[in-house]
Short mmCIF file of C-alpha atoms in Angstrom, two decimals:
data_model
loop_
_atom_site.label_atom_id
_atom_site.label_comp_id
_atom_site.label_asym_id
_atom_site.label_seq_id
_atom_site.Cartn_x
_atom_site.Cartn_y
_atom_site.Cartn_z
CA MET A 1 51.30 -25.38 -8.19
CA ARG A 2 47.89 -23.56 -8.14
CA SER A 3 45.81 -26.51 -9.51
CA PHE A 4 47.54 -28.61 -6.87
CA ALA A 5 46.61 -26.22 -4.03
CA LEU A 6 43.14 -26.31 -5.39
CA ALA A 7 43.11 -29.87 -5.54
CA SER A 8 44.15 -30.26 -1.81
CA ALA A 9 41.55 -27.74 -0.67
CA LEU A 10 38.79 -29.70 -2.24
CA ALA A 11 40.04 -32.99 -0.86
CA ALA A 12 40.37 -31.42 2.59
CA ALA A 13 36.86 -30.24 2.48
CA THR A 14 35.50 -33.73 1.34
CA MET A 15 37.17 -35.27 4.44
CA VAL A 16 35.85 -32.74 6.79
CA HIS A 17 32.32 -33.79 5.68
CA ALA A 18 32.98 -37.48 5.32
CA GLY A 19 30.99 -39.99 7.11
CA PRO A 20 27.04 -40.41 7.55
CA THR A 21 24.86 -37.36 7.78
CA PRO A 22 21.99 -37.87 10.34
CA THR A 23 18.39 -37.47 8.88
CA GLU A 24 16.84 -34.28 9.97
CA PRO A 25 12.91 -34.03 9.64
CA GLU A 26 11.86 -31.99 6.53
CA LEU A 27 10.02 -28.75 7.69
CA PRO A 28 7.12 -27.83 5.84
CA LYS A 29 8.09 -25.70 2.76
CA ARG A 30 7.44 -22.17 2.49
CA ALA A 31 7.32 -19.96 -0.49
CA ASP A 32 10.30 -17.62 -1.37
CA SER A 33 9.53 -14.18 -0.32
CA LEU A 34 7.59 -12.17 -2.84
CA PRO A 35 9.53 -9.49 -4.78
CA THR A 36 9.18 -6.12 -3.12
CA VAL A 37 7.18 -3.59 -5.16
CA THR A 38 8.18 -0.05 -5.81
CA ALA A 39 6.59 3.09 -7.02
CA SER A 40 8.31 4.76 -10.03
CA GLY A 41 7.46 6.85 -12.81
CA ASN A 42 3.51 6.58 -12.73
CA ALA A 43 3.36 2.75 -11.95
CA PHE A 44 4.28 0.07 -9.47
CA TRP A 45 7.07 -2.43 -10.22
CA ALA A 46 8.00 -5.83 -8.90
CA GLY A 47 11.63 -6.07 -10.18
CA ASP A 48 11.40 -4.89 -13.57
CA THR A 49 7.82 -6.21 -14.04
CA ARG A 50 4.84 -3.93 -14.16
CA PHE A 51 2.76 -4.62 -11.28
CA TYR A 52 -1.12 -4.11 -11.21
CA ILE A 53 -3.19 -4.26 -8.10
CA ARG A 54 -5.73 -6.87 -8.71
CA GLY A 55 -7.23 -6.89 -5.06
CA ILE A 56 -10.20 -6.96 -2.46
CA ASP A 57 -10.70 -4.89 0.62
CA TYR A 58 -10.46 -6.80 3.97
CA GLN A 59 -11.88 -6.07 7.32
CA PRO A 60 -14.04 -8.69 8.77
CA GLY A 61 -16.56 -7.19 11.35
CA GLY A 62 -16.20 -3.86 9.57
CA SER A 63 -14.92 -0.70 11.03
CA SER A 64 -17.33 -0.71 14.16
CA ALA A 65 -15.81 -4.07 15.20
CA ASN A 66 -12.29 -2.49 14.96
CA LEU A 67 -10.75 -6.15 14.93
CA ASP A 68 -7.38 -7.08 13.38
CA PRO A 69 -7.73 -10.03 10.95
CA LEU A 70 -4.09 -10.35 10.56
CA ALA A 71 -3.37 -11.15 14.34
CA ASP A 72 -5.44 -14.16 14.34
CA SER A 73 -3.93 -17.00 12.16
CA ASN A 74 -7.15 -19.14 12.05
CA ILE A 75 -9.08 -16.10 10.68
CA CYS A 76 -6.47 -15.19 8.13
CA LYS A 77 -5.82 -18.46 6.81
CA ARG A 78 -9.41 -19.40 6.59
CA ASP A 79 -9.80 -16.30 4.32
CA ILE A 80 -6.73 -16.47 2.45
CA GLN A 81 -7.98 -19.87 0.92
CA LYS A 82 -10.89 -17.84 -0.47
CA PHE A 83 -8.39 -15.06 -1.64
CA GLN A 84 -6.36 -18.00 -3.52
CA GLN A 85 -9.86 -19.28 -5.12
CA LEU A 86 -10.64 -15.75 -6.65
CA GLY A 87 -7.12 -15.17 -7.87
CA VAL A 88 -6.48 -11.92 -6.04
CA ASN A 89 -2.82 -10.55 -5.50
CA THR A 90 -3.59 -7.87 -3.14
CA VAL A 91 -5.66 -7.21 0.01
CA ARG A 92 -6.39 -4.00 1.87
CA VAL A 93 -6.66 -4.02 5.57
CA TYR A 94 -8.05 -0.82 7.23
CA SER A 95 -7.21 -1.36 10.90
CA VAL A 96 -4.56 -3.52 12.85
CA ASP A 97 -3.37 -3.93 16.18
CA ASN A 98 0.33 -2.59 16.18
CA SER A 99 1.06 -4.22 19.51
CA ALA A 100 0.23 -7.63 18.14
CA ASP A 101 2.46 -10.15 16.26
CA HIS A 102 1.53 -10.75 12.35
CA LYS A 103 4.12 -13.15 11.23
CA ASP A 104 1.89 -16.20 10.65
CA CYS A 105 -0.78 -14.28 8.64
CA MET A 106 1.98 -12.35 6.68
CA GLN A 107 3.71 -15.47 6.01
CA ALA A 108 0.51 -17.14 4.93
CA LEU A 109 -0.29 -14.34 2.50
CA ASN A 110 3.24 -14.33 1.08
CA ASP A 111 2.86 -18.00 0.55
CA ALA A 112 -0.43 -17.42 -1.48
CA GLY A 113 1.41 -14.82 -3.39
CA ILE A 114 -0.66 -11.96 -1.99
CA TYR A 115 0.48 -8.33 -0.88
CA LEU A 116 -0.67 -6.11 1.59
CA VAL A 117 -1.93 -2.54 1.33
CA LEU A 118 -2.34 -1.25 4.87
CA ASP A 119 -4.04 1.79 6.70
CA VAL A 120 -1.97 2.95 9.51
CA ASN A 121 -4.83 4.59 11.48
CA ASN A 122 -7.49 3.11 13.55
CA PRO A 123 -10.65 4.93 15.33
CA GLN A 124 -8.53 5.75 18.47
CA TYR A 125 -5.33 7.02 16.45
CA SER A 126 -6.28 9.11 13.59
CA ILE A 127 -6.64 12.55 12.31
CA ASN A 128 -9.99 13.90 13.29
CA ARG A 129 -11.50 15.58 10.16
CA ASP A 130 -13.63 17.79 12.48
CA LYS A 131 -10.70 18.96 14.64
CA PRO A 132 -7.60 18.03 12.69
CA GLY A 133 -5.14 20.49 14.54
CA PRO A 134 -5.33 18.92 17.91
CA SER A 135 -5.40 15.17 16.75
CA TYR A 136 -2.10 15.70 14.64
CA ASN A 137 0.26 15.05 17.67
CA ASP A 138 3.12 13.11 18.94
CA ALA A 139 1.09 10.40 20.40
CA TYR A 140 -0.67 9.84 17.08
CA LEU A 141 2.61 9.55 15.22
CA GLN A 142 4.02 7.21 17.75
CA SER A 143 1.25 4.93 16.78
CA VAL A 144 1.54 5.45 13.10
CA PHE A 145 5.32 4.87 13.44
CA ALA A 146 4.78 1.57 15.40
CA THR A 147 2.51 0.26 12.78
CA ILE A 148 5.33 0.93 10.20
CA ASP A 149 7.80 -0.65 12.46
CA GLU A 150 5.57 -4.11 12.60
CA PHE A 151 4.82 -4.30 8.93
CA ALA A 152 8.07 -2.93 7.30
CA LYS A 153 9.75 -6.16 7.86
CA TYR A 154 7.56 -8.18 5.58
CA ASP A 155 8.48 -8.05 1.73
CA ASN A 156 4.84 -8.52 0.91
CA THR A 157 3.86 -5.07 2.56
CA LEU A 158 3.09 -3.13 -0.71
CA ALA A 159 2.13 -0.01 0.60
CA PHE A 160 0.68 2.20 3.53
CA PHE A 161 -2.32 4.53 3.49
CA SER A 162 -1.89 7.75 5.58
CA GLY A 163 -5.51 8.34 5.55
CA ASN A 164 -8.87 7.37 4.24
CA GLU A 165 -11.53 9.57 3.22
CA VAL A 166 -10.56 12.20 5.71
CA ILE A 167 -11.50 14.77 3.27
CA ASN A 168 -15.15 14.10 2.16
CA ASP A 169 -18.16 15.95 0.84
CA LYS A 170 -18.45 18.18 3.88
CA PRO A 171 -16.92 21.51 3.18
CA GLU A 172 -14.99 21.83 6.20
CA SER A 173 -13.14 18.63 5.86
CA VAL A 174 -10.78 19.94 3.33
CA LYS A 175 -9.19 21.92 6.15
CA SER A 176 -7.74 18.56 7.41
CA ALA A 177 -5.75 18.10 4.25
CA PRO A 178 -2.53 19.82 5.56
CA TYR A 179 -2.42 17.36 8.38
CA VAL A 180 -2.96 14.30 6.34
CA LYS A 181 -0.25 15.43 3.84
CA ALA A 182 2.08 16.30 6.97
CA THR A 183 1.50 12.72 8.21
CA THR A 184 2.36 11.50 4.76
CA ARG A 185 5.57 13.41 4.74
CA ASP A 186 6.36 12.12 8.46
CA MET A 187 6.04 8.45 7.28
CA ARG A 188 8.20 8.72 4.34
CA GLN A 189 10.57 10.48 6.42
CA TYR A 190 10.51 7.86 9.27
CA ILE A 191 10.61 4.97 6.82
CA GLY A 192 13.84 6.42 5.35
CA SER A 193 15.27 7.47 8.84
CA ARG A 194 14.88 4.04 10.12
CA GLY A 195 16.67 2.43 7.11
CA TYR A 196 13.74 0.71 5.72
CA ARG A 197 13.08 -0.06 2.14
CA LYS A 198 11.14 2.41 0.43
CA ILE A 199 7.53 1.33 1.06
CA PRO A 200 5.26 3.27 -1.02
CA VAL A 201 3.22 5.88 1.15
CA GLY A 202 -0.15 7.64 -0.15
CA TYR A 203 -3.74 8.77 0.59
CA SER A 204 -7.05 7.04 -0.11
CA ALA A 205 -9.55 9.61 -1.06
CA ALA A 206 -13.39 9.64 -0.96
CA ASP A 207 -15.55 9.34 -4.18
CA VAL A 208 -16.39 13.02 -4.13
CA SER A 209 -16.15 14.65 -7.71
CA SER A 210 -16.14 18.30 -6.58
CA ASN A 211 -12.51 17.86 -4.83
CA ARG A 212 -11.18 14.88 -6.06
CA MET A 213 -8.78 16.61 -8.37
CA GLN A 214 -7.73 19.43 -6.11
CA THR A 215 -7.02 16.56 -3.45
CA ALA A 216 -4.81 14.53 -5.90
CA ASP A 217 -2.93 17.73 -7.11
CA TYR A 218 -2.45 18.71 -3.40
CA PHE A 219 -0.74 15.31 -2.48
CA ASN A 220 1.64 15.67 -5.53
CA CYS A 221 2.73 19.14 -5.16
CA GLY A 222 5.52 20.92 -3.10
CA THR A 223 9.06 19.72 -2.25
CA ASP A 224 9.85 15.99 -2.93
CA ASP A 225 9.75 15.26 0.80
CA GLU A 226 6.00 16.56 1.03
CA ARG A 227 4.73 14.58 -1.85
CA SER A 228 3.17 11.18 -1.70
CA ASP A 229 4.50 8.09 -3.40
CA PHE A 230 0.98 7.57 -5.03
CA PHE A 231 -2.65 8.43 -5.20
CA ALA A 232 -5.69 6.26 -4.76
CA PHE A 233 -9.35 7.15 -4.66
CA ASN A 234 -12.74 5.41 -4.26
CA ASP A 235 -15.00 5.07 -7.43
CA TYR A 236 -18.52 3.66 -7.48
CA SER A 237 -19.39 5.60 -10.72
CA TRP A 238 -19.56 2.32 -12.92
CA CYS A 239 -22.88 0.77 -12.17
CA ALA A 240 -23.96 -2.08 -14.37
CA PRO A 241 -24.99 -2.14 -17.04
CA SER A 242 -22.43 0.80 -18.14
CA SER A 243 -19.47 1.32 -20.08
CA PHE A 244 -15.87 3.14 -20.30
CA GLN A 245 -17.69 6.24 -21.32
CA GLN A 246 -21.13 5.80 -19.79
CA SER A 247 -19.55 5.63 -16.23
CA GLY A 248 -17.32 8.60 -16.90
CA TRP A 249 -14.05 6.62 -16.28
CA ASP A 250 -12.89 7.89 -19.73
CA GLN A 251 -12.70 11.43 -18.67
CA LYS A 252 -10.97 10.38 -15.18
CA VAL A 253 -8.25 8.74 -17.38
CA LYS A 254 -8.02 12.36 -19.42
CA ASN A 255 -7.85 14.01 -16.16
CA PHE A 256 -5.05 11.97 -14.58
CA THR A 257 -3.05 11.52 -17.63
CA GLY A 258 0.28 13.29 -16.86
CA TYR A 259 -0.29 13.21 -13.29
CA GLY A 260 3.16 11.73 -12.52
CA LEU A 261 2.40 9.22 -9.78
CA PRO A 262 1.03 5.77 -9.67
CA ILE A 263 -2.88 5.82 -9.39
CA PHE A 264 -5.28 3.07 -8.34
CA LEU A 265 -8.75 2.41 -7.21
CA SER A 266 -8.68 1.96 -3.32
CA GLU A 267 -12.25 0.99 -3.58
CA TRP A 268 -14.66 0.01 -6.53
CA GLY A 269 -17.73 -1.71 -7.27
CA CYS A 270 -20.97 -0.46 -7.53
CA ILE A 271 -24.01 -2.71 -6.17
CA THR A 272 -27.02 -0.63 -7.48
CA ASN A 273 -28.07 -2.98 -10.28
CA GLY A 274 -26.27 -6.20 -9.23
CA ARG A 275 -22.40 -6.79 -9.65
CA ASP A 276 -21.05 -8.57 -12.53
CA PHE A 277 -17.75 -6.71 -12.23
CA GLU A 278 -17.39 -6.05 -16.02
CA GLU A 279 -15.40 -2.86 -14.93
CA LEU A 280 -12.59 -4.97 -14.35
CA GLY A 281 -12.18 -5.29 -18.11
CA ALA A 282 -11.73 -1.68 -18.64
CA LEU A 283 -9.38 -1.52 -15.41
CA MET A 284 -7.13 -4.11 -16.95
CA SER A 285 -7.27 -2.72 -20.65
CA ASP A 286 -5.11 -0.44 -22.73
CA GLN A 287 -7.81 2.25 -22.25
CA MET A 288 -6.56 2.78 -18.52
CA SER A 289 -3.24 0.97 -18.15
CA SER A 290 -0.88 3.96 -19.15
CA VAL A 291 -2.61 5.80 -16.21
CA TYR A 292 -4.05 3.32 -13.52
CA SER A 293 -2.30 0.57 -11.81
CA GLY A 294 -5.39 -1.48 -11.00
CA GLY A 295 -7.65 -1.54 -7.98
CA LEU A 296 -9.29 -3.12 -4.94
CA MET A 297 -12.80 -4.44 -5.17
CA TYR A 298 -14.86 -3.46 -2.08
CA GLU A 299 -15.29 -5.78 -0.27
CA TYR A 300 -14.86 -9.39 0.92
CA SER A 301 -17.20 -10.02 3.76
CA ARG A 302 -20.78 -8.80 4.14
CA GLU A 303 -20.92 -6.14 6.87
CA GLY A 304 -24.67 -5.09 6.63
CA ASN A 305 -24.16 -2.75 3.66
CA GLY A 306 -24.58 -5.35 0.91
CA TYR A 307 -21.03 -5.17 -0.58
CA GLY A 308 -19.49 -8.31 0.48
CA ILE A 309 -19.08 -11.32 -1.56
CA VAL A 310 -19.07 -13.95 1.47
CA GLU A 311 -20.94 -14.23 4.71
CA LEU A 312 -18.98 -14.92 7.77
CA SER A 313 -20.12 -16.57 10.97
CA GLY A 314 -17.96 -14.93 13.76
CA ASN A 315 -14.73 -16.61 14.41
CA SER A 316 -15.71 -20.06 13.08
CA ASP A 317 -14.67 -21.85 10.03
CA SER A 318 -17.72 -21.14 8.26
CA VAL A 319 -17.56 -19.10 4.90
CA THR A 320 -20.55 -18.81 2.61
CA GLU A 321 -19.94 -17.75 -0.81
CA GLU A 322 -22.64 -15.31 -2.15
CA PRO A 323 -23.16 -15.45 -6.06
CA GLU A 324 -20.85 -12.24 -6.39
CA PHE A 325 -17.99 -14.48 -5.35
CA ALA A 326 -18.24 -16.53 -8.39
CA ASN A 327 -18.84 -13.38 -10.68
CA PHE A 328 -15.74 -11.85 -9.31
CA GLN A 329 -13.45 -15.01 -9.44
CA SER A 330 -14.85 -15.13 -13.15
CA ALA A 331 -14.07 -11.49 -13.83
CA LEU A 332 -10.47 -11.89 -12.63
CA LYS A 333 -9.97 -15.11 -14.84
CA LYS A 334 -11.63 -13.29 -17.95
CA TYR A 335 -9.47 -10.15 -17.56
CA PRO A 336 -5.87 -10.82 -16.77
CA ALA A 337 -3.36 -8.03 -16.15
CA PRO A 338 -1.90 -6.29 -19.21
CA SER A 339 1.20 -7.52 -20.59
CA GLY A 340 4.55 -5.44 -20.86
CA ASP A 341 4.70 -1.99 -19.22
CA GLY A 342 1.07 -1.06 -20.18
CA GLY A 343 2.19 2.39 -21.66
CA ALA A 344 3.52 3.56 -18.12
CA SER A 345 5.49 6.47 -17.87
CA LYS A 346 9.10 6.29 -16.54
CA THR A 347 9.09 9.74 -15.15
CA THR A 348 7.84 10.88 -11.85
CA THR A 349 6.58 14.47 -11.90
CA SER A 350 5.02 16.87 -9.60
CA VAL A 351 2.10 19.25 -10.28
CA ALA A 352 1.21 22.58 -8.93
CA CYS A 353 -0.53 23.02 -5.78
CA PRO A 354 -4.29 23.78 -6.16
CA THR A 355 -5.41 27.45 -5.76
CA VAL A 356 -7.48 28.37 -2.69
CA ASP A 357 -11.23 28.82 -3.62
CA ASP A 358 -14.55 28.35 -2.15
CA ILE A 359 -14.44 24.77 -2.35
CA TRP A 360 -10.33 24.24 -1.45
CA ASP A 361 -10.02 26.29 1.34
CA LEU A 362 -7.06 25.27 3.77
CA ASP A 363 -7.44 27.97 6.24
CA GLU A 364 -4.37 29.59 7.62
CA TRP A 365 -2.21 27.09 5.78
CA GLY A 366 -2.75 28.58 2.33
CA PRO A 367 -2.07 26.64 -0.83
CA SER A 368 1.05 25.01 0.19
CA ASN A 369 2.18 25.42 3.83
CA LEU A 370 2.12 22.47 6.21
CA PRO A 371 2.37 22.12 9.79
CA ALA A 372 5.74 21.13 11.30
CA ILE A 373 6.17 17.61 12.89
CA PRO A 374 5.47 17.95 16.38
CA GLU A 375 8.39 18.34 18.74
CA GLY A 376 7.74 15.23 20.86
CA ALA A 377 7.72 13.03 17.53
CA VAL A 378 11.13 14.27 16.20
CA LYS A 379 13.09 11.81 18.44
CA TYR A 380 11.38 8.84 16.82
CA MET A 381 13.18 9.42 13.70
CA SER A 382 16.56 8.53 15.38
CA GLN A 383 15.35 6.41 18.42
CA GLY A 384 12.44 4.28 16.82
CA ALA A 385 8.80 4.33 17.81
CA GLY A 386 8.99 1.79 20.47
CA ALA A 387 5.84 -0.58 21.29
CA GLY A 388 2.63 0.29 19.82
CA PRO A 389 -0.37 1.17 21.78
CA GLY A 390 -2.58 -1.37 20.10
CA LEU A 391 -6.32 -1.13 19.49
CA LYS A 392 -7.15 -0.52 22.86
CA GLY A 393 -4.73 2.30 23.79
CA ALA A 394 -5.81 5.69 25.56
CA GLY A 395 -6.38 7.22 22.01
CA SER A 396 -4.55 10.19 20.59
CA GLN A 397 -6.89 12.74 19.39
CA ASN A 398 -6.77 14.93 22.33
CA ALA A 399 -3.43 13.72 23.57
CA GLY A 400 -1.60 17.11 23.38
CA GLY A 401 1.80 17.36 22.02
CA THR A 402 0.69 18.86 18.93
CA SER A 403 2.37 20.96 16.20
CA THR A 404 3.45 24.53 17.11
CA GLY A 405 4.78 25.94 13.84
CA THR A 406 4.95 25.89 10.18
CA ALA A 407 7.29 23.39 8.23
CA SER A 408 9.96 24.54 6.27
CA PRO A 409 10.24 23.34 2.75
CA GLY A 410 12.44 20.36 2.78
CA SER A 411 12.30 19.76 6.49
CA GLY A 412 10.98 16.17 5.85
CA SER A 413 14.04 15.13 3.88
CA VAL A 414 16.04 12.32 5.08
CA THR A 415 19.46 13.26 5.93
CA ALA A 416 20.66 10.00 7.31
CA THR A 417 19.17 6.55 8.10
CA ALA A 418 19.68 4.47 11.11
CA SER A 419 22.43 2.61 9.47
CA GLY A 420 24.17 5.66 8.51
CA HIS A 421 23.30 5.71 4.77
CA ASN A 422 21.46 8.54 2.93
CA GLY A 423 17.98 7.53 2.25
CA SER A 424 16.31 10.55 0.55
CA GLY A 425 14.93 10.45 -3.05
CA ARG A 426 12.61 8.41 -4.95
CA PRO A 427 13.26 4.79 -6.62
CA ALA A 428 14.83 4.97 -10.02
CA PRO A 429 13.07 3.19 -12.71
CA PRO A 430 13.87 -0.66 -13.05
CA MET A 431 16.60 -1.41 -15.10
CA ASP A 432 17.77 -4.71 -16.65
CA MET A 433 20.24 -6.39 -14.59
CA SER A 434 21.06 -9.08 -16.89
CA ILE A 435 24.16 -7.71 -18.05
CA PHE A 436 25.65 -7.92 -14.49
CA ALA A 437 24.58 -11.52 -14.12
CA ILE A 438 26.50 -12.15 -17.48
CA ALA A 439 29.51 -10.52 -16.12
CA GLY A 440 29.39 -12.24 -12.83
CA ILE A 441 29.49 -15.52 -14.69
CA VAL A 442 32.53 -14.49 -16.79
CA GLY A 443 34.24 -13.29 -13.84
CA ALA A 444 33.60 -16.70 -12.07
CA PHE A 445 35.02 -18.78 -15.13
CA THR A 446 38.02 -16.46 -15.28
CA LEU A 447 38.73 -17.00 -11.42
CA VAL A 448 38.48 -20.70 -11.92
CA GLY A 449 40.67 -20.55 -14.90
CA THR A 450 43.38 -18.64 -13.20
CA LEU A 451 43.53 -20.89 -10.26
CA LEU A 452 44.11 -23.88 -12.49
CA LEU A 453 46.94 -22.48 -14.19
#
């Protein structure tokens, strides 16, 4: 009887769909969404495959222009063609308009197999290293959260930077560290509270040897809600001709061994003696793969500083390749990503907060205290940030609505998400899902066999 019922159902389904089917025009084929990237242990993972950042920094017009290259499909598609020629898998963008739509450019990046690492700040909405307290306020966080809202929807958004070189070689700049770390905490809490996937959040540090390790340790100490998902820093110490030892990269690998979070170079590529990009060979080798997860070469377009590898002509289609373009393209082909897990650690670990000294002086915050989230920004966790102010908003650095207290340890934990699910914790290491696929196939055959009895 069951076999008859199954046959009858199949026949009925066939009758419903009988007759000619009108021909519909075929839409342009788009690539499937890229697998989302997670941070686990001391590495990035796309599914259960180790992911290495092999990318380029991208901000046409430079910081002074303050333009969003991902809001203009003509501009981004012009440059994405060049990214594909190079063979990069990631771009970093320093400033975007969180009131604009980015669907076309993010889809074009996805179709090209390219991920985005995004800075959430811009000149109007950022932490002021000279006066960090007043600039950490609810208007600033509203802009940061609105940027997250805009880009969390795209699977090829790889990571967010909570700050870039806020702490630099000026001694007083280290006093901004608690406010940048608080922003990192707030971003991670917002992502969890709004029910988004766990997009990694971290900091991009300046190439300053005197405070690099203190900065790295600071962003990986404290309670779980206070710690970053990764740490990145800018490094221009390998100037051709050089080597793993001569550049000092060997010592940096030793310093960061056992750090417990993914590390990558947010900018690299010295120009002192020309650029052959041979340092990529070290970055992609087993000398570094157990500690580093790649990096982003600085930078795509020439902006008056000699670093770019192409010359752009405004908004036109004109892109002139400099000799360094072919050099970087050749280096990417010559030095592929390592195979396997590259010696990555499966365990995410924290470190002790750096002690306060003459270099690392955090003022009234001491070694580990952080400012509480501004009271006016708490509502965004449950209500959302709303529309972003864009790149032409009134600005936030003196907007008021600042923090008025010290955060309690664990206060940035996610207790519930917008969909009512717990969103706390860090992603588990990738696991082999093949056993579940096999079980599903066996179950399907069992069901069909039962119906035919």
